[in-house]
């Protein structure tokens, strides 16, 4: 029951996800390791004009039924896709079962808790050009900087909607913007903008 896990980890404990491995199993092997290699050669795993590092293992020249695999990206960078012949790995020679498994770490990104309930969306969103077949609806996980900016804009909008009129009244009562800010300001960072990888969210927001 992932909704209960989310309620505990995110809402009660205020935790974050440091790593998650969503995967798609293709039991019939329709989307094989050969397809993955061709997608890579066609540049469909590239994002922003850059093609990630790729490694492959096993007997690719003369497949012998013992299984092949390939890896795209580097785990130390927080995102690595592995495509491998799972059935053969389990000892079934020539079995078509192929697994597409994404390893996501929180290096440079916030991993949303929703990934536990909708892993297919985020698997597809990691490399949308190559993995559109996984699920038609996909969403890329934004970097920490984008996540911070979006959260900041949402909080500002919320404050304006619910407290804008009060702030305007306070300016008339207090006599200056500076006095209003001093009266409303308190230490800390909004919870939505807190993350172990960010020391000063304001620095990230200024660069936008």
Coordinates of C-alpha atoms in Angstrom, one line a residue:
X1 CA 0.0 0.0 0.0
X2 CA 2.2 2.8 -1.3
X3 CA -0.2 5.5 -0.3
X4 CA 0.5 4.6 3.3
X5 CA 4.2 4.5 2.8
X6 CA 4.0 8.0 1.3
X7 CA 1.9 9.2 4.2
X8 CA 4.4 7.9 6.7
X9 CA 7.7 8.9 4.9
X10 CA 6.7 12.2 3.5
X11 CA 3.9 13.6 5.7
X12 CA 4.6 12.1 9.1
X13 CA 8.4 11.8 9.1
X14 CA 9.3 14.6 6.6
X15 CA 11.6 12.3 4.8
X16 CA 12.9 12.2 1.3
X17 CA 13.7 9.4 -1.2
X18 CA 17.4 8.9 -1.8
X19 CA 17.1 6.2 -4.5
X20 CA 14.3 4.3 -6.3
X21 CA 14.5 1.8 -9.2
X22 CA 11.3 1.8 -11.3
X23 CA 11.3 -0.9 -14.0
X24 CA 9.2 -2.2 -16.9
X25 CA 9.2 -6.0 -17.6
X26 CA 8.6 -6.9 -21.3
X27 CA 7.9 -10.6 -20.9
X28 CA 7.6 -11.2 -24.7
X29 CA 10.7 -9.3 -25.5
X30 CA 9.0 -7.0 -28.0
X31 CA 11.3 -4.2 -26.9
X32 CA 14.6 -6.1 -26.7
X33 CA 18.2 -5.1 -25.9
X34 CA 18.8 -4.9 -29.6
X35 CA 16.2 -2.2 -29.8
X36 CA 17.8 -0.4 -26.9
X37 CA 21.1 -0.4 -28.7
X38 CA 19.6 0.9 -31.9
X39 CA 17.7 3.7 -30.0
X40 CA 21.1 4.7 -28.4
X41 CA 22.8 4.8 -31.8
X42 CA 20.0 6.9 -33.2
X43 CA 20.6 9.4 -30.4
X44 CA 17.2 9.0 -28.7
X45 CA 18.6 8.7 -25.2
X46 CA 20.2 12.1 -25.6
X47 CA 18.9 15.1 -23.6
X48 CA 19.8 18.6 -24.3
X49 CA 22.1 17.6 -27.2
X50 CA 24.2 15.3 -25.0
X51 CA 24.4 11.6 -25.4
X52 CA 24.9 9.7 -22.1
X53 CA 27.6 7.2 -21.6
X54 CA 26.8 3.6 -22.6
X55 CA 28.3 0.2 -21.7
X56 CA 27.2 -3.2 -22.8
X57 CA 28.0 -6.7 -21.5
X58 CA 27.6 -10.2 -22.8
X59 CA 28.1 -11.9 -26.2
X60 CA 26.7 -9.3 -28.6
X61 CA 28.5 -10.6 -31.7
X62 CA 27.1 -14.1 -31.4
X63 CA 24.3 -14.2 -28.8
X64 CA 24.4 -17.6 -27.1
X65 CA 21.3 -17.5 -24.9
X66 CA 23.2 -16.7 -21.7
X67 CA 22.0 -13.1 -21.7
X68 CA 23.1 -9.6 -22.7
X69 CA 22.8 -6.3 -21.0
X70 CA 23.5 -2.6 -21.5
X71 CA 23.7 0.4 -19.2
X72 CA 23.0 4.0 -20.1
X73 CA 24.2 6.8 -17.9
X74 CA 26.3 6.7 -14.7
X75 CA 24.9 5.8 -11.3
X76 CA 27.1 8.4 -9.6
X77 CA 25.3 11.1 -11.6
X78 CA 22.0 9.9 -10.2
X79 CA 20.4 8.3 -13.3
X80 CA 21.3 5.0 -14.9
X81 CA 19.1 2.8 -17.2
X82 CA 19.8 -0.9 -17.5
X83 CA 18.3 -3.1 -20.2
X84 CA 18.9 -6.8 -19.8
X85 CA 17.6 -10.2 -20.8
X86 CA 16.1 -11.1 -17.4
X87 CA 14.8 -14.5 -18.4
X88 CA 18.3 -15.6 -19.5
X89 CA 19.8 -14.1 -16.4
X90 CA 17.6 -16.4 -14.4
X91 CA 18.9 -19.4 -16.3
X92 CA 16.2 -19.8 -19.0
X93 CA 18.4 -20.0 -22.2
X94 CA 16.9 -17.9 -25.0
X95 CA 14.0 -16.6 -23.0
X96 CA 12.6 -13.3 -24.4
X97 CA 11.9 -11.6 -21.0
X98 CA 13.6 -8.2 -21.1
X99 CA 13.7 -5.8 -18.2
X100 CA 14.1 -2.0 -18.6
X101 CA 15.2 -0.8 -15.1
X102 CA 16.0 2.8 -14.1
X103 CA 18.1 3.6 -11.1
X104 CA 17.4 7.1 -9.8
X105 CA 19.4 8.8 -7.0
X106 CA 18.8 12.2 -5.5
X107 CA 22.0 13.6 -6.8
X108 CA 21.0 16.9 -8.4
X109 CA 17.3 16.1 -8.3
X110 CA 14.3 15.7 -5.9
X111 CA 12.7 12.3 -6.3
X112 CA 8.9 12.9 -5.9
X113 CA 7.0 10.5 -3.6
X114 CA 4.5 10.0 -6.4
X115 CA 7.0 7.8 -8.2
X116 CA 6.0 5.0 -5.8
X117 CA 2.5 5.0 -7.1
X118 CA 3.2 5.8 -10.8
X119 CA 6.6 4.4 -11.6
X120 CA 5.8 4.0 -15.3
X121 CA 5.3 7.8 -15.8
X122 CA 8.7 8.5 -14.3
X123 CA 10.5 5.7 -16.1
X124 CA 9.2 6.9 -19.4
X125 CA 9.9 10.5 -18.5
X126 CA 13.6 9.8 -17.8
X127 CA 14.2 9.3 -21.6
X128 CA 11.0 10.4 -23.3
X129 CA 12.2 9.9 -26.9
X130 CA 13.4 6.4 -26.3
X131 CA 10.8 5.2 -23.7
X132 CA 7.6 6.7 -25.0
X133 CA 6.3 3.1 -25.4
X134 CA 6.5 2.5 -21.7
X135 CA 3.6 4.7 -21.0
X136 CA 2.0 7.4 -23.1
X137 CA 1.9 9.9 -20.2
X138 CA 5.3 10.7 -19.0
X139 CA 6.9 13.4 -16.8
X140 CA 10.5 14.1 -16.3
X141 CA 11.9 14.5 -12.8
X142 CA 13.0 18.1 -12.6
X143 CA 16.4 19.1 -11.2
X144 CA 16.7 20.6 -7.7
X145 CA 16.9 24.1 -9.2
X146 CA 13.7 23.7 -11.2
X147 CA 11.9 22.0 -8.3
X148 CA 12.9 24.9 -6.0
X149 CA 11.7 27.5 -8.5
X150 CA 8.4 25.8 -9.0
X151 CA 7.8 25.5 -5.3
X152 CA 8.8 29.1 -4.7
X153 CA 6.4 30.4 -7.3
X154 CA 3.6 28.3 -5.8
X155 CA 4.2 29.6 -2.3
X156 CA 4.4 33.2 -3.5
X157 CA 1.1 32.7 -5.4
X158 CA -0.5 31.2 -2.3
X159 CA 0.7 34.1 -0.1
X160 CA -0.5 36.7 -2.6
X161 CA -4.0 35.1 -2.8
X162 CA -4.6 34.6 0.9
X163 CA -2.5 37.4 2.5
X164 CA -2.0 40.0 -0.2
X165 CA -4.8 42.2 1.0
X166 CA -3.6 41.9 4.6
X167 CA 0.0 42.9 3.6
X168 CA -1.4 45.9 1.7
X169 CA -3.3 46.9 4.9
X170 CA -0.3 46.3 7.0
X171 CA 1.8 48.7 4.9
X172 CA -0.8 51.5 5.5
X173 CA -0.8 50.7 9.2
X174 CA 2.9 50.2 9.8
X175 CA 3.9 53.1 7.5
X176 CA 6.6 51.3 5.4
X177 CA 7.4 48.1 3.5
X178 CA 10.4 47.5 5.7
X179 CA 8.4 47.5 8.9
X180 CA 5.9 45.0 7.3
X181 CA 8.7 42.7 6.2
X182 CA 10.3 42.9 9.6
X183 CA 7.1 42.1 11.3
X184 CA 6.3 39.1 9.1
X185 CA 9.8 37.6 8.7
X186 CA 10.9 34.6 10.8
X187 CA 13.9 32.3 10.6
X188 CA 14.0 29.2 8.5
X189 CA 13.1 28.0 5.0
X190 CA 9.6 26.9 3.9
X191 CA 9.3 23.1 4.2
X192 CA 8.5 22.7 0.5
X193 CA 11.8 24.2 -0.4
X194 CA 13.9 22.2 2.0
X195 CA 16.2 19.5 0.7
X196 CA 19.6 18.1 1.9
X197 CA 21.2 19.2 -1.4
X198 CA 20.3 22.8 -1.0
X199 CA 22.0 25.1 1.5
X200 CA 20.7 28.4 0.2
X201 CA 17.6 28.2 -2.0
X202 CA 17.7 31.9 -2.6
X203 CA 21.0 31.5 -4.6
X204 CA 19.3 29.0 -6.9
X205 CA 16.3 31.2 -7.4
X206 CA 18.4 34.3 -8.3
X207 CA 19.9 32.4 -11.2
X208 CA 16.6 31.7 -12.8

